[in-house]
């Protein structure tokens, strides 16, 4: 259904179509069967090819030869998610994290010196933030960068093994330089975490003096990415190695910054790097689409067990249990796609604007964190389900699902551990944290959070306006058909979010300075839930807005049913809460389960249409289980 | 806690202790970093070493040099689950499936000819049941074995690609012979599926004439097992290649069998092979224990984020969210362990008895199917959670979790797809199927099932008597402390099972001959749920009986809390049902969630004790993340 593909392609449809055309002209080299070193070599070669397509330049400024199209750049990473995910991650490290850090944390001299070489891969680099001992709590990294005013140099040092940089992509084999995050010390004062460009290898690929490079070795997946460990032994870099947009050190060692608070400065720096999380959410979506497309196409041809009476074997997608495995997951994938599109649009507009809108930037970070968590957990679950739905065939590497599962597995814990991210979302909702950056850490005192509870939970998104129009136009109903009433659905999600948040706030308000940790920790499951239901509401609203944009009646009707399935499967999974809080009666809750079954049956004939609308290039679906005999 | 280990070790404690001692004397060769062919070679070598230990002989009859200890044999497979799971599977194929089929489907001449060579690995073999087109519905396999009375031979033939044997362990590289399941045809009459011993390779390892052997290639995991595809082109084998315990063909082609119905005969044959499912459930448990041990030990040393006020970083297992990920999973692992022990005991007693007790045999098959499904899904979820709980470190192959995840992934769909198995459990409960083997297929007419609904849901297990004693002795209570009252818990599980089954039976009763498939299919989620809650009840009862056996007061108290957590986490996950059916009030349901949190806090200091009680040999826990710096 072309109109469905057009709607899914959205604002960056031209970028998507260009990529599909480019991909159609090349042969996809699946890494199936390659050893770790061969795989790494292939991915590097593909990365160089990608550098020739121009897609790598999309996110960089026009004045340095970039495309100046931030949204297009994110969509291009998302499209890489249909292929070998090692290439997506390696590209993300080079152009998103490494290049992005130089671009967004550096200033003109850094841009002039590095950006072109980064774009064309003359300078392969790393993003060295995570340490062995600190992954989530990056504010407390322990690598130091001590300014030596006599030499006008910084001394980068790894004090012990827990402070070595770990899991760093591009480090073990190819990276020549790293953006290293370290505690800046000048005049014996600590100024918090800053980023430095530190060469790690010479032209011949040898580690530079004082830099120890280790290989993290084989991983569960993504073996085309050379993750490594970096240890710095008193490595000296010039003063201008500091990426100094948010903090600078003068020749005499004087520190200056436009942002006073160390903590607020650091989170501002982190905030500029939000593209990484948005890209992970997007490519998790692509991998999920690929897995579901394979599983649904297979389920349409695989037959098992005879139907009593007629001597025909039943197509497995005709079984309710099989539909229940795949179709709600497909509906959620649609919902997340539209939420992702909305997130990319916000990101594009914010980062393309001349003025920084701090409030919207915080909202963007929160939504990126939340959507990343929800989308990557969904990927983990849906790809697992797709594998199981294909039985033994799904376990063979040739049928693609094993690499999708293994490669995406780390998505739930890299670029921010999902549990920590959902907590950040909740705290963002609970805190008017614009002026209180010190309190962003997940262990911020609970009392503070509770006192600052602002109540203004429902922020304004573009989709929000569509939802309000629909809710306002609805007569309001409370019969069984209400389950399919979009206004009722939206209000149900809103009400859940408001109530959960309200409950969390009340619990945290009991905290005193002495028991802050205990009160917060006792409510941690409740806090996480607040983050989760907030994201669910945003996702639904994005879906509703997308349906509203759809101009093709047939596509619109189909999407509307898919949206019903997304909503009702979500409500079904969470119906204990709705029952406990008097939002659903027992009979209505049972009706939700029945409605999910009905929707599965109703959508089953459209399953193929729905996966084909993703328009995944066929070369990425060349699994033998889908081949004709 | 020694007494806890003793209780866990149970009836076959001596076997477990022997294996631990044997293992301690050898160096564990982890397959980490090996290519597929190296891994296969290593596993074959290890298999030969295993053949020298005598553990391989445990399940075979004493008269052929076996150990005559069926339970000990299963426990020995379970213990293999602590190491490289490829070795466990390869051993399972050789001695469990291949050897077991010759032993249990063959007669004295087969035993005399083959059993010794199978035991000492002189004759490596395969179990060739699954075909490309038929995995779950093995009654409709399409390989044929046509008797030629002139030559007194069977002709084994693969009619087309969908009928080739697929995913067959030991086939691609090492197997010399296969037990091939095929439709027996004699005198142009089809007699249903029978098993034949068919040589596949000569002494030099070359495929024999007419046998085509293909390699399934790399898989998601278990790459030390050489899975392959076998195609037979008019391969002739002598008349005595038929494993003729349940059906025989005379020289003139006359067919005889002690069981008239083709279908009933086939399911009787399948039933004797129940050991495979029991072993999979057991080794899934071992892999789960290993994953949770790694994750919990790591969570006790890993710190992240400072506690407000005191300048100490918080140990991650102190976070409620982390406890909630790992401790209910640990409690469920305990529960499943005791259910497994009970299952092994039943299997041992039944298969060691001289007389076949058909009713108990059917119950055993049903419980093996159900426990296999529940234990392997639990493994998939718990190992996934353990990986995520270790963050990036959990993604590195050196830290073991990636191979645990990848290797166990197929457990949910091999040795019976879990969805199909749970359906079998439910149908077993609904049907007095002793006399109606024709109706065992998952698409048995729903009307028949409903008419036969026997109501006698709660069969007698050994554990059942303990539960009845506890329930009888309980005064019966309905206050909030009831949540921790074992009698109340047992009755809650029982009542749920009876009610769900009753509901399914009522729905299926509406079926007519014309709409049987539709009625059954519409209720499929309900049917699966019936199987699931039945297994949950059996698991709880096994746990209760184990606590009852425990003679050490301290261990007993601890186990009792673990059992509470198992029960209440199960109830929490399913509390929507309890609410919908008026079994819990809203406030009681909320109290369940609070109780799970309380139990997590209460058990947190004992987490290490609980995982150490599994007594996993330390060499299997040599992950660098657990090493001292």
XYZ file of N, CA and C in Angstrom, chain A residues 32-33 132-137 140 161-162 167 216-222 229 302-308 313-314 318-322 324-325 377 380 384 387-388 391-393 395-398 402 405-407 409-410 412-413 417 419-420 442-443 445 517-518 521-525 528 575-577 579-581 586 589-590 593 597 601 629, chain B residues 32-33 132-137 140 161-162 167 216-222 229 302-308 313-314 318-322 324-325 377 380 384 387-388 391-393 395-398 402 405-407 409-410 412-413 417 419-420 442-443 445 517-518 521-525 528 575-577 579-581 586 589-590 593 597 601 629:
498
model
N 27.159 -13.127 7.886
C 26.911 -14.520 8.240
C 28.135 -15.410 7.969
N 28.615 -16.036 9.016
C 29.722 -16.977 8.848
C 31.117 -16.365 8.952
N 35.481 1.461 33.020
C 35.157 0.163 33.602
C 34.287 0.340 34.850
N 34.635 1.307 35.675
C 33.923 1.498 36.939
C 32.719 2.426 36.862
N 32.602 3.186 35.789
C 31.482 4.116 35.677
C 30.898 4.094 34.281
N 29.687 3.547 34.200
C 28.995 3.488 32.928
C 27.773 4.380 32.945
N 26.925 4.187 33.932
C 25.727 5.017 34.034
C 26.032 6.362 34.694
N 26.825 6.318 35.740
C 27.114 7.538 36.500
C 28.350 8.227 35.919
N 30.749 10.904 37.420
C 31.831 10.551 38.334
C 32.936 9.727 37.687
N 42.665 0.726 37.192
C 41.972 -0.076 36.179
C 40.476 0.257 36.091
N 39.883 0.657 37.204
C 38.460 1.001 37.164
C 38.215 2.279 36.357
N 34.799 -0.676 26.618
C 33.755 -0.937 25.604
C 33.760 0.108 24.490
N 38.436 -5.682 23.544
C 37.416 -6.304 24.409
C 37.093 -7.731 23.959
N 37.555 -8.083 22.760
C 37.347 -9.463 22.305
C 35.938 -9.702 21.802
N 35.612 -10.988 21.568
C 34.289 -11.308 21.021
C 33.167 -10.863 21.962
N 32.070 -10.486 21.337
C 30.890 -10.054 22.087
C 29.690 -10.900 21.660
N 28.580 -10.724 22.365
C 27.363 -11.451 21.999
C 26.993 -11.175 20.551
N 27.201 -9.948 20.122
C 26.881 -9.554 18.750
C 27.706 -8.346 18.383
N 27.353 -7.687 17.279
C 28.072 -6.490 16.824
C 29.569 -6.738 16.715
N 39.634 -1.097 25.038
C 39.881 -0.406 26.306
C 41.068 0.517 26.107
N 4.256 -21.056 6.302
C 4.461 -22.251 7.100
C 3.111 -22.840 7.514
N 2.968 -24.145 7.321
C 1.744 -24.821 7.737
C 2.105 -25.889 8.758
N 1.230 -26.130 9.721
C 1.476 -27.183 10.698
C 0.152 -27.627 11.315
N -0.061 -28.888 11.366
C -1.255 -29.569 11.888
C -2.443 -29.419 10.924
N -3.131 -30.531 10.769
C -4.275 -30.541 9.871
C -5.506 -29.935 10.534
N -6.260 -29.212 9.768
C -7.543 -28.687 10.236
C -8.514 -29.862 10.258
N -9.227 -30.069 11.339
C -10.113 -31.226 11.382
C -11.109 -31.131 10.219
N -3.544 -28.507 5.828
C -2.754 -28.078 6.985
C -2.947 -26.577 7.190
N -2.987 -26.198 8.462
C -3.312 -24.814 8.807
C -2.067 -23.929 8.666
N -2.706 -18.350 10.988
C -4.138 -18.444 11.283
C -4.411 -18.834 12.733
N -3.403 -19.301 13.417
C -3.605 -19.634 14.840
C -3.631 -18.347 15.674
N -4.588 -18.288 16.558
C -4.693 -17.115 17.437
C -3.394 -16.921 18.240
N -2.826 -18.021 18.736
C -1.623 -17.877 19.572
C -0.478 -17.258 18.773
N -0.407 -17.606 17.497
C 0.661 -17.052 16.657
C 0.382 -15.572 16.363
N -1.216 -13.609 18.268
C -0.985 -12.883 19.529
C 0.493 -12.641 19.775
N 1.336 -13.529 19.260
C 2.767 -13.297 19.405
C 3.215 -12.139 18.514
N 13.716 -1.987 24.469
C 13.116 -3.148 25.143
C 12.110 -3.833 24.215
N 14.104 -5.964 21.836
C 14.558 -7.196 22.481
C 13.428 -8.226 22.567
N 13.017 -11.499 19.926
C 12.979 -12.804 20.601
C 11.737 -13.585 20.161
N 11.997 -14.797 16.611
C 12.857 -15.985 16.538
C 12.056 -17.218 16.934
N 11.383 -17.142 18.065
C 10.635 -18.307 18.539
C 9.520 -18.687 17.562
N 10.677 -21.052 15.015
C 11.152 -22.356 15.461
C 12.625 -22.574 15.155
N 12.976 -23.822 14.832
C 14.367 -24.164 14.551
C 14.941 -23.340 13.408
N 14.120 -23.047 12.410
C 14.593 -22.245 11.274
C 15.061 -20.872 11.750
N 16.551 -20.240 14.358
C 17.804 -20.370 15.129
C 19.017 -20.460 14.208
N 18.787 -20.699 12.912
C 19.907 -20.798 11.965
C 20.357 -19.403 11.551
N 21.666 -19.187 11.562
C 22.199 -17.870 11.233
C 21.749 -17.411 9.848
N 21.651 -18.342 8.902
C 21.289 -17.964 7.529
C 19.927 -17.264 7.474
N 19.043 -14.721 14.242
C 20.069 -14.782 15.294
C 20.923 -13.517 15.382
N 18.905 -10.627 16.874
C 18.774 -10.779 18.328
C 20.087 -10.404 19.024
N 21.173 -10.989 18.563
C 22.456 -10.790 19.243
C 22.935 -9.344 19.120
N 22.751 -8.758 17.946
C 23.261 -7.405 17.734
C 22.478 -6.356 18.529
N 20.856 -6.828 21.265
C 20.741 -7.129 22.689
C 21.325 -6.025 23.567
N 22.429 -5.445 23.126
C 23.106 -4.445 23.960
C 22.414 -3.082 23.905
N 19.657 -2.202 24.916
C 18.920 -1.858 26.134
C 19.834 -1.309 27.222
N 21.137 -1.522 27.063
C 22.037 -1.040 28.128
C 23.101 -0.071 27.643
N 21.712 3.050 30.172
C 20.984 1.861 30.605
C 19.499 2.205 30.711
N 17.001 1.243 32.448
C 16.434 1.483 33.777
C 16.802 2.886 34.261
N 18.051 3.261 34.049
C 18.490 4.597 34.457
C 17.765 5.658 33.625
N 20.359 10.222 39.478
C 19.242 9.356 39.884
C 19.095 9.229 41.390
N 20.079 9.683 42.127
C 19.912 9.638 43.571
C 19.676 11.025 44.151
N 18.135 13.981 45.979
C 17.354 13.772 47.194
C 15.872 13.802 46.857
N 17.526 8.459 50.524
C 17.821 7.301 49.682
C 16.787 6.210 49.869
N 16.463 5.917 51.127
C 15.534 4.822 51.395
C 14.153 5.111 50.796
N 14.442 4.784 47.075
C 14.675 3.402 46.659
C 13.423 2.548 46.848
N 12.708 2.796 47.932
C 11.490 2.024 48.154
C 10.451 2.284 47.059
N 10.537 3.453 46.470
C 9.544 3.808 45.445
C 10.083 3.595 44.033
N 11.235 2.939 43.929
C 11.895 2.914 42.620
C 11.038 2.248 41.537
N 10.348 1.175 41.882
C 9.503 0.529 40.873
C 8.385 1.467 40.418
N 9.910 4.141 38.086
C 10.142 3.609 36.740
C 8.837 3.504 35.959
N -3.675 -4.223 32.696
C -5.048 -4.069 33.182
C -5.152 -4.255 34.685
N -4.151 -4.909 35.292
C -4.181 -4.994 36.753
C -4.225 -3.592 37.355
N -3.425 -2.712 36.825
C -3.402 -1.345 37.354
C -4.764 -0.675 37.158
N -7.611 -2.015 36.904
C -8.582 -2.624 37.820
C -8.350 -2.141 39.249
N -7.099 -2.160 39.675
C -6.781 -1.754 41.042
C -7.211 -0.324 41.323
N -7.175 0.498 40.278
C -7.471 1.912 40.480
C -8.858 2.303 39.974
N -14.262 -5.259 36.073
C -13.836 -6.600 35.667
C -14.372 -6.950 34.293
N -12.518 -5.099 31.654
C -11.164 -5.640 31.492
C -11.190 -6.915 30.652
N -12.171 -7.760 30.913
C -12.290 -8.981 30.090
C -12.617 -8.621 28.646
N -9.461 -7.965 26.678
C -8.813 -9.187 26.178
C -9.531 -9.714 24.944
N -8.131 -10.087 20.929
C -8.298 -11.269 20.075
C -9.025 -10.927 18.778
N -7.570 -11.190 14.806
C -8.259 -11.854 13.702
C -8.520 -10.891 12.551
N 10.666 -22.990 -2.732
C 11.380 -24.276 -2.792
C 11.935 -24.493 -4.203
N 34.775 -20.072 24.286
C 34.891 -18.650 23.994
C 35.970 -18.366 22.934
N 35.562 -17.756 21.850
C 36.519 -17.381 20.816
C 36.798 -18.447 19.762
N 11.986 -30.761 7.503
C 11.864 -29.346 7.175
C 10.409 -28.896 7.270
N 9.519 -29.718 6.779
C 8.110 -29.329 6.750
C 7.315 -29.718 7.977
N 7.847 -30.596 8.799
C 7.109 -31.019 9.983
C 8.021 -31.072 11.201
N 7.784 -30.151 12.110
C 8.563 -30.103 13.333
C 7.692 -30.431 14.524
N 6.584 -29.723 14.657
C 5.679 -29.978 15.784
C 4.754 -31.152 15.483
N 4.256 -31.191 14.268
C 3.283 -32.228 13.908
C 4.015 -33.439 13.350
N 2.759 -36.435 11.197
C 2.590 -36.336 9.745
C 3.902 -36.162 8.996
N 11.873 -31.961 -0.750
C 12.716 -31.192 0.164
C 12.030 -30.937 1.509
N 10.709 -30.818 1.521
C 10.010 -30.593 2.778
C 10.086 -31.828 3.689
N 17.796 -30.002 10.960
C 18.272 -29.597 12.295
C 18.784 -30.781 13.105
N 23.768 -27.594 8.456
C 22.867 -26.452 8.703
C 23.648 -25.149 8.885
N 24.958 -25.265 9.059
C 25.773 -24.048 9.158
C 25.676 -23.403 10.527
N 26.240 -22.193 10.636
C 26.256 -21.524 11.933
C 24.849 -21.270 12.463
N 24.757 -21.312 13.775
C 23.474 -21.080 14.447
C 23.646 -19.952 15.469
N 22.538 -19.533 16.047
C 22.603 -18.498 17.083
C 23.538 -18.927 18.220
N 23.509 -20.201 18.540
C 24.345 -20.737 19.608
C 24.528 -22.230 19.389
N 25.044 -22.920 20.401
C 25.258 -24.371 20.317
C 26.071 -24.752 19.095
N 21.286 -31.832 7.712
C 20.081 -32.269 6.997
C 20.389 -33.592 6.322
N 29.505 -4.511 42.183
C 29.390 -3.337 41.322
C 28.715 -2.200 42.092
N 29.303 -1.014 42.014
C 28.698 0.157 42.643
C 28.421 1.195 41.571
N 27.364 1.959 41.743
C 27.070 3.025 40.793
C 26.172 4.063 41.465
N 26.537 5.287 41.331
C 25.861 6.462 41.893
C 26.103 6.569 43.407
N 26.355 7.802 43.798
C 26.619 8.050 45.216
C 25.322 8.130 45.994
N 25.355 7.600 47.186
C 24.229 7.739 48.109
C 24.258 9.174 48.631
N 23.137 9.870 48.594
C 23.180 11.264 49.044
C 23.673 11.305 50.489
N 29.471 5.056 47.173
C 28.685 4.627 46.014
C 27.859 3.404 46.394
N 26.650 3.353 45.845
C 25.691 2.320 46.234
C 25.989 1.019 45.487
N 21.683 -3.217 46.026
C 20.877 -2.512 47.027
C 19.717 -1.737 46.408
N 19.754 -1.558 45.096
C 18.630 -0.873 44.452
C 17.440 -1.819 44.326
N 16.295 -1.318 44.675
C 15.080 -2.126 44.558
C 14.890 -2.626 43.123
N 15.132 -1.743 42.141
C 14.902 -2.148 40.746
C 15.800 -3.317 40.368
N 17.016 -3.324 40.888
C 17.931 -4.420 40.586
C 17.490 -5.700 41.291
N 14.493 -6.429 42.053
C 13.280 -6.884 41.363
C 13.602 -7.610 40.073
N 14.720 -7.256 39.452
C 15.117 -7.983 38.243
C 15.593 -9.392 38.597
N 11.196 -21.175 29.101
C 10.837 -19.753 28.986
C 11.442 -18.957 30.149
N 15.061 -18.359 29.294
C 15.188 -17.277 28.300
C 15.043 -15.914 28.968
N 18.294 -13.413 29.943
C 18.225 -12.074 29.325
C 18.362 -10.996 30.406
N 21.875 -10.793 31.796
C 22.753 -10.085 30.851
C 22.553 -8.583 31.024
N 21.323 -8.139 31.004
C 21.052 -6.699 31.107
C 21.526 -6.155 32.450
N 25.026 -5.037 32.319
C 25.359 -3.952 31.400
C 26.314 -4.389 30.306
N 27.215 -3.473 29.925
C 28.154 -3.766 28.844
C 29.016 -4.986 29.139
N 29.381 -5.164 30.414
C 30.202 -6.311 30.797
C 29.485 -7.619 30.466
N 27.730 -8.165 28.007
C 27.670 -8.360 26.552
C 28.970 -8.958 26.014
N 30.023 -8.942 26.838
C 31.309 -9.494 26.397
C 31.310 -11.008 26.548
N 31.768 -11.709 25.510
C 31.765 -13.174 25.535
C 32.535 -13.718 26.733
N 33.614 -13.050 27.104
C 34.445 -13.551 28.203
C 33.657 -13.676 29.510
N 26.745 -14.091 27.262
C 26.328 -14.203 25.857
C 26.142 -15.648 25.395
N 22.951 -17.132 26.904
C 21.764 -16.619 26.223
C 21.587 -17.301 24.867
N 22.657 -17.300 24.077
C 22.556 -17.815 22.713
C 22.306 -19.326 22.704
N 22.966 -20.044 23.607
C 22.834 -21.501 23.603
C 21.454 -21.960 24.052
N 18.694 -20.305 23.853
C 17.594 -19.669 23.129
C 16.694 -20.689 22.434
N 17.294 -21.723 21.877
C 16.513 -22.698 21.110
C 15.741 -23.663 22.015
N 13.407 -23.170 23.952
C 11.955 -22.924 23.986
C 11.242 -23.530 22.791
N 12.006 -23.863 21.753
C 11.324 -24.410 20.572
C 11.798 -25.800 20.163
N 7.936 -27.504 20.671
C 7.728 -26.063 20.780
C 6.881 -25.775 22.026
N 4.775 -23.575 22.945
C 3.352 -23.272 22.772
C 2.562 -24.556 22.533
N 3.120 -25.421 21.696
C 2.458 -26.694 21.423
C 2.434 -27.550 22.694
N -3.034 -31.349 18.519
C -3.516 -30.056 19.018
C -4.764 -29.552 18.306
N -5.102 -30.173 17.207
C -6.348 -29.748 16.571
C -7.460 -30.775 16.758
N -10.742 -32.430 17.717
C -11.991 -31.668 17.681
C -12.343 -31.205 19.075
N -12.636 -26.215 14.654
C -11.381 -25.483 14.590
C -11.543 -24.061 15.094
N -12.607 -23.402 14.653
C -12.800 -22.002 15.032
C -12.999 -21.862 16.544
N -9.700 -22.514 18.187
C -8.720 -21.457 17.902
C -9.066 -20.166 18.645
N -10.347 -19.861 18.722
C -10.750 -18.651 19.437
C -10.389 -18.728 20.919
N -10.324 -19.938 21.420
C -10.033 -20.106 22.849
C -8.565 -20.434 23.096
N -7.731 -20.321 22.063
C -6.364 -20.842 22.187
C -5.577 -20.161 23.314
N -5.758 -18.858 23.461
C -5.033 -18.179 24.543
C -5.488 -18.696 25.902
N -3.949 -22.189 26.467
C -2.546 -22.096 26.870
C -2.413 -21.675 28.325
N -1.998 -10.685 38.609
C -3.034 -10.180 39.512
C -4.234 -9.637 38.765
N -4.073 -9.305 37.480
C -5.253 -8.893 36.717
C -6.304 -9.996 36.740
N -5.865 -11.219 36.573
C -6.823 -12.320 36.579
C -7.492 -12.445 37.952
N -7.973 -10.197 40.124
C -8.893 -9.075 40.305
C -10.160 -9.276 39.472
N -9.968 -9.661 38.227
C -11.124 -9.840 37.335
C -12.089 -10.892 37.855
N -11.523 -11.859 38.558
C -12.362 -12.964 39.009
C -12.672 -12.890 40.496
N -8.824 -4.930 45.314
C -7.804 -3.970 44.873
C -6.755 -3.761 45.953
N -4.523 -6.729 46.221
C -3.612 -6.800 45.065
C -2.448 -5.834 45.251
N -2.753 -4.639 45.737
C -1.671 -3.681 45.991
C -0.745 -4.194 47.098
N 1.956 -6.444 45.678
C 3.107 -5.704 45.135
C 4.022 -5.227 46.261
N 8.057 -6.319 47.125
C 9.145 -5.386 47.444
C 9.768 -5.709 48.799
N 13.747 -6.922 49.633
C 14.626 -6.300 50.635
C 15.094 -7.323 51.658
N 40.331 -7.274 41.234
C 41.190 -6.402 40.417
C 42.663 -6.702 40.687
